[in-house]
Coordinates of C-alpha atoms and ligand atoms in Angstrom, one line a residue:
Chain A
M22 CA -3.9 33.5 6.0
E23 CA -4.9 29.9 6.7
Q24 CA -7.8 30.4 4.4
A25 CA -5.6 31.6 1.6
F26 CA -3.5 28.5 2.0
E27 CA -6.5 26.3 2.0
Q28 CA -7.6 27.9 -1.3
I29 CA -4.3 27.3 -3.0
F30 CA -4.3 23.7 -1.6
Q31 CA -7.8 22.9 -2.9
D32 CA -6.9 24.6 -6.2
K33 CA -4.0 22.2 -6.7
I34 CA -6.2 19.2 -5.8
D35 CA -8.8 20.3 -8.3
R36 CA -6.2 20.6 -11.0
E37 CA -4.9 17.1 -10.2
V38 CA -1.6 18.5 -9.0
R39 CA 0.0 16.1 -6.5
I40 CA 0.7 17.3 -3.0
E41 CA 4.2 16.7 -1.8
P42 CA 5.4 16.3 1.8
K43 CA 6.9 19.8 2.2
D44 CA 3.9 21.5 0.6
W45 CA 1.4 23.2 2.9
M46 CA -1.5 21.0 3.7
P47 CA -4.5 21.1 6.1
E48 CA -3.7 19.4 9.4
K49 CA -6.7 17.1 8.9
Y50 CA -5.5 16.0 5.5
R51 CA -2.1 15.1 7.0
Q52 CA -3.7 13.1 9.8
T53 CA -6.0 11.3 7.6
L54 CA -3.2 10.3 5.3
I55 CA -1.0 9.1 8.2
R56 CA -3.8 7.0 9.5
Q57 CA -4.7 5.6 6.1
I58 CA -1.2 4.9 4.8
S59 CA 0.2 3.5 8.1
Q60 CA -2.8 1.1 8.5
H61 CA -2.4 0.1 4.9
A62 CA 1.3 -0.6 5.7
H63 CA 0.4 -2.7 8.7
S64 CA -2.0 -4.7 6.6
E65 CA 0.8 -5.6 4.2
I66 CA 3.1 -6.6 7.1
I67 CA 0.5 -8.6 9.0
G68 CA -0.7 -10.0 5.7
M69 CA 2.5 -12.0 5.4
L70 CA 1.6 -14.2 8.4
P71 CA -1.3 -16.2 7.0
E72 CA 0.7 -17.2 3.9
G73 CA 4.0 -17.5 5.8
N74 CA 2.1 -20.4 7.5
W75 CA 2.4 -22.5 4.3
I76 CA 5.9 -21.7 3.0
T77 CA 7.5 -24.7 4.6
R78 CA 4.6 -27.0 3.6
A79 CA 4.2 -25.9 0.0
P80 CA 3.6 -29.0 -2.2
S81 CA 6.5 -28.5 -4.5
L82 CA 9.8 -26.5 -4.8
R83 CA 8.1 -24.4 -7.6
R84 CA 5.2 -23.5 -5.3
K85 CA 7.5 -22.8 -2.4
A86 CA 9.7 -20.4 -4.4
I87 CA 6.6 -18.6 -5.7
L88 CA 5.0 -18.3 -2.2
L89 CA 8.3 -17.0 -0.8
A90 CA 8.5 -14.4 -3.5
K91 CA 5.0 -13.3 -2.9
V92 CA 5.4 -13.0 0.8
Q93 CA 8.6 -11.0 0.3
D94 CA 6.7 -8.7 -2.0
E95 CA 4.2 -8.0 0.7
A96 CA 7.1 -7.1 3.1
G97 CA 8.3 -4.7 0.3
H98 CA 4.8 -3.2 0.1
G99 CA 4.8 -2.5 3.8
L100 CA 8.1 -0.8 3.6
Y101 CA 7.2 1.4 0.6
L102 CA 4.1 2.5 2.5
Y103 CA 5.9 3.1 5.9
S104 CA 8.3 5.3 4.0
A105 CA 5.4 7.2 2.4
A106 CA 3.9 7.8 5.8
E107 CA 7.2 8.9 7.3
T108 CA 7.3 11.8 4.9
L109 CA 4.3 13.2 6.8
G110 CA 6.2 13.4 10.1
I111 CA 5.5 10.2 11.9
S112 CA 8.4 7.9 12.7
R113 CA 8.7 4.2 11.8
D114 CA 8.9 3.2 15.5
Q115 CA 5.8 5.3 16.3
M116 CA 3.9 3.4 13.7
Y117 CA 5.2 0.0 14.9
D118 CA 4.2 1.1 18.4
Q119 CA 0.7 1.9 17.3
L120 CA 0.4 -1.5 15.6
H121 CA 1.8 -3.4 18.6
T122 CA -0.4 -1.6 21.1
G123 CA -3.5 -2.1 19.0
K124 CA -4.0 1.6 18.5
A125 CA -3.7 1.2 14.7
K126 CA -5.7 -1.4 12.8
Y127 CA -4.9 -3.6 9.8
S128 CA -7.2 -5.3 7.3
S129 CA -9.6 -7.6 9.1
I130 CA -9.1 -10.3 6.4
F131 CA -5.8 -11.3 7.9
N132 CA -7.5 -12.4 11.1
Y133 CA -8.8 -15.5 9.4
P134 CA -6.8 -18.8 9.5
T135 CA -5.2 -20.5 6.5
L136 CA -6.3 -24.1 7.1
S137 CA -5.3 -25.9 3.9
W138 CA -3.0 -25.5 0.9
A139 CA -6.0 -24.4 -1.2
D140 CA -6.2 -21.3 1.0
M141 CA -3.0 -20.1 -0.7
G142 CA -4.9 -20.3 -3.9
V143 CA -7.9 -18.5 -2.6
V144 CA -5.9 -15.8 -0.7
G145 CA -4.1 -15.0 -4.0
W146 CA -7.3 -15.0 -6.1
L147 CA -9.8 -13.3 -3.8
V148 CA -7.8 -11.4 -1.1
D149 CA -5.1 -10.1 -3.4
G150 CA -7.8 -9.6 -6.0
A151 CA -9.9 -7.4 -3.7
A152 CA -6.8 -5.6 -2.6
I153 CA -5.9 -4.8 -6.2
M154 CA -9.4 -3.4 -6.8
N155 CA -9.1 -1.2 -3.7
Q156 CA -5.5 -0.2 -4.6
V157 CA -5.7 0.7 -8.2
P158 CA -7.6 4.0 -7.6
L159 CA -5.0 4.9 -5.0
C160 CA -2.3 5.2 -7.7
R161 CA -4.1 8.5 -8.4
S162 CA -4.2 9.6 -4.8
S163 CA -3.6 13.3 -4.3
F164 CA -0.6 12.7 -2.1
G165 CA 2.5 12.1 -4.2
P166 CA 4.5 9.6 -2.1
Y167 CA 1.4 7.5 -1.5
A168 CA 0.5 7.5 -5.2
R169 CA 4.0 6.6 -6.2
A170 CA 4.2 3.8 -3.7
M171 CA 0.9 2.4 -4.9
V172 CA 2.1 2.4 -8.5
R173 CA 4.9 0.1 -7.4
V174 CA 2.6 -2.0 -5.3
C175 CA 0.0 -2.5 -8.1
K176 CA 2.7 -3.5 -10.6
E177 CA 3.7 -6.3 -8.2
E178 CA 0.2 -7.4 -7.2
S179 CA -0.9 -8.9 -10.4
F180 CA 1.4 -11.9 -10.2
H181 CA 0.0 -12.5 -6.7
Q182 CA -3.5 -12.9 -8.0
R183 CA -2.5 -15.0 -11.0
Q184 CA -0.4 -17.5 -9.0
G185 CA -3.4 -17.9 -6.6
F186 CA -5.8 -18.6 -9.5
E187 CA -3.3 -21.0 -11.0
I188 CA -3.2 -23.0 -7.7
L189 CA -6.9 -23.3 -7.8
Y190 CA -7.0 -24.2 -11.4
V191 CA -4.6 -27.0 -10.8
L192 CA -6.7 -28.2 -7.9
S193 CA -9.8 -28.0 -10.0
K194 CA -8.3 -30.5 -12.4
G195 CA -7.2 -32.8 -9.5
T196 CA -8.7 -35.5 -7.5
E197 CA -12.2 -35.4 -5.8
A198 CA -10.5 -34.6 -2.5
Q199 CA -8.5 -31.8 -4.0
R200 CA -11.6 -30.3 -5.5
R201 CA -13.4 -30.5 -2.2
M202 CA -10.5 -28.8 -0.5
A203 CA -10.5 -26.0 -3.0
Q204 CA -14.3 -25.5 -2.7
D205 CA -14.1 -25.5 1.0
A206 CA -11.4 -22.7 0.9
I207 CA -13.6 -20.6 -1.4
N208 CA -16.5 -21.1 0.9
R209 CA -14.6 -19.8 3.9
W210 CA -12.9 -16.8 2.2
W211 CA -15.6 -15.5 -0.1
W212 CA -17.6 -13.4 2.5
P213 CA -14.6 -12.0 4.4
S214 CA -13.2 -10.9 1.0
L215 CA -16.4 -9.0 0.3
M216 CA -16.0 -7.3 3.6
M217 CA -12.6 -6.0 2.6
F218 CA -14.3 -3.2 0.7
G219 CA -15.7 -1.8 3.9
P220 CA -19.2 -1.0 5.2
K221 CA -22.1 -0.3 2.8
D222 CA -22.2 3.2 1.5
D223 CA -25.4 4.2 3.2
E224 CA -23.9 3.2 6.5
S225 CA -20.8 5.2 5.9
P226 CA -21.9 8.4 4.4
N227 CA -19.0 9.6 2.4
S228 CA -18.1 13.1 3.4
I229 CA -18.0 15.8 0.7
Q230 CA -14.6 16.7 2.0
S231 CA -12.9 13.4 1.4
M232 CA -14.1 13.4 -2.2
K233 CA -13.1 17.0 -2.6
W234 CA -9.6 16.1 -1.4
K235 CA -9.4 13.2 -3.8
I236 CA -8.2 10.8 -1.1
K237 CA -11.3 8.9 -2.0
R238 CA -12.5 8.2 -5.6
F239 CA -14.9 5.3 -5.6
S240 CA -17.4 4.2 -3.0
N241 CA -17.2 0.9 -1.1
D242 CA -20.2 -0.5 -2.8
E243 CA -19.1 0.4 -6.3
L244 CA -15.8 -1.4 -5.9
R245 CA -17.5 -4.4 -4.2
Q246 CA -20.0 -4.8 -7.0
K247 CA -17.2 -4.7 -9.5
F248 CA -15.4 -7.4 -7.6
V249 CA -18.5 -9.6 -7.4
D250 CA -19.1 -9.3 -11.1
V251 CA -15.5 -10.3 -12.0
C252 CA -15.4 -13.2 -9.5
A253 CA -18.8 -14.6 -10.4
E254 CA -17.4 -15.2 -14.0
Q255 CA -13.9 -16.4 -13.0
V256 CA -15.3 -19.1 -10.6
K257 CA -17.0 -20.7 -13.6
V258 CA -13.6 -21.3 -15.2
L259 CA -12.7 -23.3 -12.1
G260 CA -15.9 -25.2 -12.1
F261 CA -16.5 -24.2 -8.5
T262 CA -19.2 -22.1 -6.9
L263 CA -19.4 -19.0 -4.7
P264 CA -21.2 -19.7 -1.4
D265 CA -24.2 -17.3 -2.0
K266 CA -27.6 -18.7 -3.0
D267 CA -28.7 -15.1 -3.9
L268 CA -25.9 -14.7 -6.4
K269 CA -27.7 -14.1 -9.7
W270 CA -27.2 -12.1 -12.9
N271 CA -29.5 -9.1 -13.0
E272 CA -30.1 -8.2 -16.6
E273 CA -31.7 -4.9 -15.8
R274 CA -28.8 -3.6 -13.6
G275 CA -26.2 -5.2 -15.7
H276 CA -24.6 -6.6 -12.5
Y277 CA -24.8 -9.6 -10.3
D278 CA -27.1 -9.4 -7.4
F279 CA -25.7 -10.9 -4.2
G280 CA -26.8 -11.8 -0.7
P281 CA -26.5 -9.8 2.5
I282 CA -23.1 -9.5 4.2
N283 CA -22.8 -10.3 7.9
W284 CA -21.6 -6.9 9.2
D285 CA -21.8 -8.1 12.8
E286 CA -19.0 -10.5 12.0
F287 CA -17.0 -7.8 10.3
W288 CA -17.1 -5.4 13.2
Q289 CA -16.4 -8.2 15.6
V290 CA -13.2 -9.0 13.7
V291 CA -12.2 -5.4 13.5
Q292 CA -12.7 -5.0 17.2
G293 CA -10.3 -7.8 17.9
N294 CA -12.6 -10.8 18.2
G295 CA -11.7 -12.6 14.9
P296 CA -10.4 -16.1 14.9
C297 CA -6.7 -15.0 14.7
N298 CA -6.5 -11.5 16.0
K299 CA -4.5 -12.4 19.1
E300 CA -2.2 -14.8 17.3
R301 CA -1.3 -12.3 14.5
L302 CA -0.5 -9.5 16.9
D303 CA 1.5 -11.8 19.2
A304 CA 3.5 -13.1 16.3
R305 CA 4.2 -9.5 15.2
K306 CA 5.3 -8.4 18.7
K307 CA 7.4 -11.5 19.2
A308 CA 9.3 -10.8 16.0
W309 CA 9.8 -7.2 17.0
E310 CA 11.0 -8.0 20.5
E311 CA 13.2 -10.9 19.6
G312 CA 14.8 -8.8 16.8
A313 CA 15.7 -6.0 19.3
W314 CA 19.2 -7.3 19.9
V315 CA 19.9 -7.4 16.1
R316 CA 18.8 -3.8 15.7
D317 CA 20.9 -2.7 18.7
A318 CA 23.9 -4.6 17.6
A319 CA 23.8 -3.2 14.0
L320 CA 23.5 0.3 15.4
A321 CA 26.4 -0.2 17.9
Y322 CA 28.6 -1.6 15.1
A323 CA 27.8 1.3 12.8
N324 CA 28.6 3.8 15.5
K325 CA 31.8 2.1 16.4
K326 CA 32.9 2.0 12.7
A327 CA 32.0 5.7 12.3
K328 CA 34.1 6.6 15.4
Q329 CA 37.1 4.6 14.2
K330 CA 36.9 6.3 10.8
Q331 CA 36.8 9.7 12.6
A332 CA 39.8 8.8 14.8
A333 CA 41.8 7.7 11.7
A334 CA 41.0 10.9 9.9
Chain B
M81 CA -13.3 21.8 10.2
S82 CA -15.3 18.8 11.3
F83 CA -15.9 15.8 9.1
Q84 CA -15.2 12.2 8.9
I85 CA -13.6 10.2 6.2
N86 CA -15.4 6.9 5.9
K87 CA -13.8 5.3 2.9
L88 CA -12.0 2.3 4.3
Y89 CA -8.9 1.4 2.4
Y90 CA -7.2 -2.0 3.1
G91 CA -7.1 -2.0 6.8
D92 CA -8.1 1.5 7.5
Y93 CA -11.3 1.5 9.5
G94 CA -11.9 5.2 9.7
E95 CA -11.6 7.7 12.4
S96 CA -14.3 6.4 14.6
K97 CA -12.4 3.1 15.0
N98 CA -9.1 4.1 16.5
G99 CA -7.5 6.5 14.2
A100 CA -3.7 6.3 14.6
A101 CA -3.0 9.7 13.2
D102 CA -1.9 11.2 16.5
I103 CA 1.7 12.0 16.2
S104 CA 1.7 14.4 19.1
T105 CA 3.8 12.0 21.2
N106 CA 6.9 12.8 19.3
Q107 CA 9.4 10.9 21.2
T108 CA 12.8 10.9 19.7
N109 CA 14.0 7.3 19.6
T110 CA 17.7 7.0 19.4
A111 CA 17.5 3.3 18.8
E112 CA 15.9 3.8 15.4
W113 CA 18.1 3.2 12.4
P114 CA 18.7 6.4 10.4
L115 CA 16.7 7.0 7.2
W116 CA 18.3 6.8 3.8
E117 CA 17.2 8.0 0.4
V118 CA 17.7 5.5 -2.4
F119 CA 18.6 6.3 -6.0
I120 CA 18.6 3.6 -8.7
R121 CA 20.0 3.5 -12.2
S122 CA 17.6 1.3 -14.0
K123 CA 20.0 0.6 -16.9
Q124 CA 23.4 1.5 -18.1
G125 CA 23.4 4.9 -19.7
L126 CA 20.5 6.3 -17.7
D127 CA 20.5 8.6 -14.7
H128 CA 20.0 7.5 -11.1
K129 CA 16.5 8.2 -10.1
H130 CA 15.0 8.5 -6.7
A131 CA 13.2 5.3 -5.8
G132 CA 12.2 5.8 -2.2
S133 CA 13.7 5.5 1.3
L134 CA 14.5 3.0 3.9
H135 CA 16.1 2.5 7.3
A136 CA 19.6 1.0 7.8
A137 CA 22.3 1.2 10.4
D138 CA 25.0 2.1 7.8
A139 CA 25.6 2.7 4.1
A140 CA 26.5 -1.0 3.4
M141 CA 23.3 -2.1 4.9
A142 CA 21.3 0.6 3.2
I143 CA 22.6 -0.6 -0.2
E144 CA 21.8 -4.2 0.6
N145 CA 18.3 -3.4 1.9
A146 CA 17.8 -1.2 -1.2
R147 CA 18.6 -4.2 -3.4
D148 CA 16.0 -6.3 -1.6
V149 CA 13.3 -3.6 -1.3
Y150 CA 13.6 -1.8 -4.7
T151 CA 15.2 -4.2 -7.2
R152 CA 13.5 -7.5 -6.7
R153 CA 12.7 -7.6 -10.4
M154 CA 15.9 -6.4 -12.0
E155 CA 14.9 -2.8 -11.7
G156 CA 18.5 -1.6 -11.2
V157 CA 22.1 -2.0 -12.2
S158 CA 23.4 0.6 -9.8
I159 CA 22.3 1.9 -6.4
W160 CA 23.2 5.2 -4.6
V161 CA 22.2 5.8 -1.0
V162 CA 22.5 9.0 1.0
E163 CA 21.3 9.6 4.5
S164 CA 18.2 11.6 4.3
K165 CA 19.4 14.3 6.7
Y166 CA 22.1 15.3 4.2
I167 CA 19.5 16.2 1.5
H168 CA 19.0 19.9 1.1
A169 CA 15.8 20.9 -0.7
S170 CA 14.4 24.0 -2.2
N171 CA 11.5 25.4 -0.3
P172 CA 8.2 24.8 -2.1
D173 CA 6.7 28.0 -0.6
E174 CA 9.4 30.0 -2.5
A175 CA 8.9 28.2 -5.8
G176 CA 7.3 31.3 -7.3
S177 CA 10.2 33.6 -6.8
L178 CA 12.8 30.9 -7.2
Y179 CA 11.8 29.9 -10.7
D180 CA 10.7 33.4 -11.7
P181 CA 13.9 34.3 -13.6
A182 CA 13.2 31.6 -16.2
N183 CA 9.6 32.5 -16.6
D184 CA 9.8 35.2 -19.3
K185 CA 12.5 33.8 -21.5
A186 CA 10.7 32.1 -24.3
Y187 CA 13.7 32.9 -26.6
R188 CA 15.5 30.0 -24.9
H189 CA 13.3 27.6 -26.8
P190 CA 13.9 26.8 -30.4
T191 CA 10.2 27.2 -31.2
F192 CA 10.6 31.0 -30.5
Y193 CA 12.4 31.5 -33.8
H194 CA 10.5 31.7 -37.2
L195 CA 12.7 30.7 -40.1
P196 CA 11.7 30.6 -43.8
E197 CA 10.2 27.3 -45.1
E198 CA 13.2 26.7 -47.4
V199 CA 15.6 26.1 -44.5
K200 CA 16.0 22.4 -43.9
Y201 CA 17.7 20.4 -41.2
M202 CA 17.6 23.1 -38.5
Ligands
FE2_598 FE1 0.6 -6.3 -1.1
FE2_599 FE1 -0.3 -9.1 -2.7

């Protein structure tokens, strides 16, 4: 019986028919999706913190309004994704709990500090840029609610990247100090951005199954290479450089070669030892705990209203 | 079935590093705001379409939250919300038999009928 279901399931996947929450699915598929979608959601939510850091200090009203809108979008992305995960049978509070207890991860990139205004430019350009590259293939994910959420997310992301590049472009035309600040931000964020694509393919052998289920469509290295190729050209427009002495166009491959990534640093950050891991999680927990009375009050009020309505009827 | 998925999407570090897929601890949390389904009319004259879901304490809050979550770029002119628990759905496992009656009635489509070439505007 189970086998027959598996066959029907795989058949749907092969025909690019989306899987919907109430459809039969292998338990492992469900669990993989819950993990993936919820950790993606956590990344959007934690991802608000590094940029939230600069909202009150944005250099103009225009920049402040833009940054507010971007951070609000990220909250929205988190909410779309939490909803998608909930269709698989996990509750919102369970997911929050997994985040707050450290059981669930979020993107390691958000454990780096945002030290100057130029970081807002680089985060938009590189971090949102890398996120977009990772996310676009997810619009075709085999799980319907995830794919639909990602379509919405991807539509909104492109302004994020463009506003970041614009910040850097303006700085690149600015004073010597402004140009130094921008270059410094690029230097700090470049390598962590490359790490956003995950470990090298040969160190994370992609299982046949994950390809077969169409949860995964491109390898980490494929996407990373694409990102390097794009950024190596874009940085020229800014007149800045990427901090990699090995970065060089390879005529034969038709791609840029680039230097080795410090994977020790990557795993250190994932395991909780990045510069801001504790700060991020503390901020998140504080917001959750200090918001408890609001949640309780709203619920008590709604219950009271419902009772009054019932009594009147 | 034993395998690992190692593609790491935006914050997902794979099963070896703390998967959070375990939902066995299914505690029912009474403090959680109920779930609502959101339907949005994107412009006057069109149907309301399912946009997604969200949590809210009551209907008024659900509509306000829906505005913030789903219409930040003028995506809507009207919002419907309904508590998710009130949605009744057909069972996908019975789709075969449920839609079967319509399966063999090609004559319900205009293309089923062959008319002479001379007939215009039909
Ligand atoms: Fe986002
Ligand atoms: Fe973004």
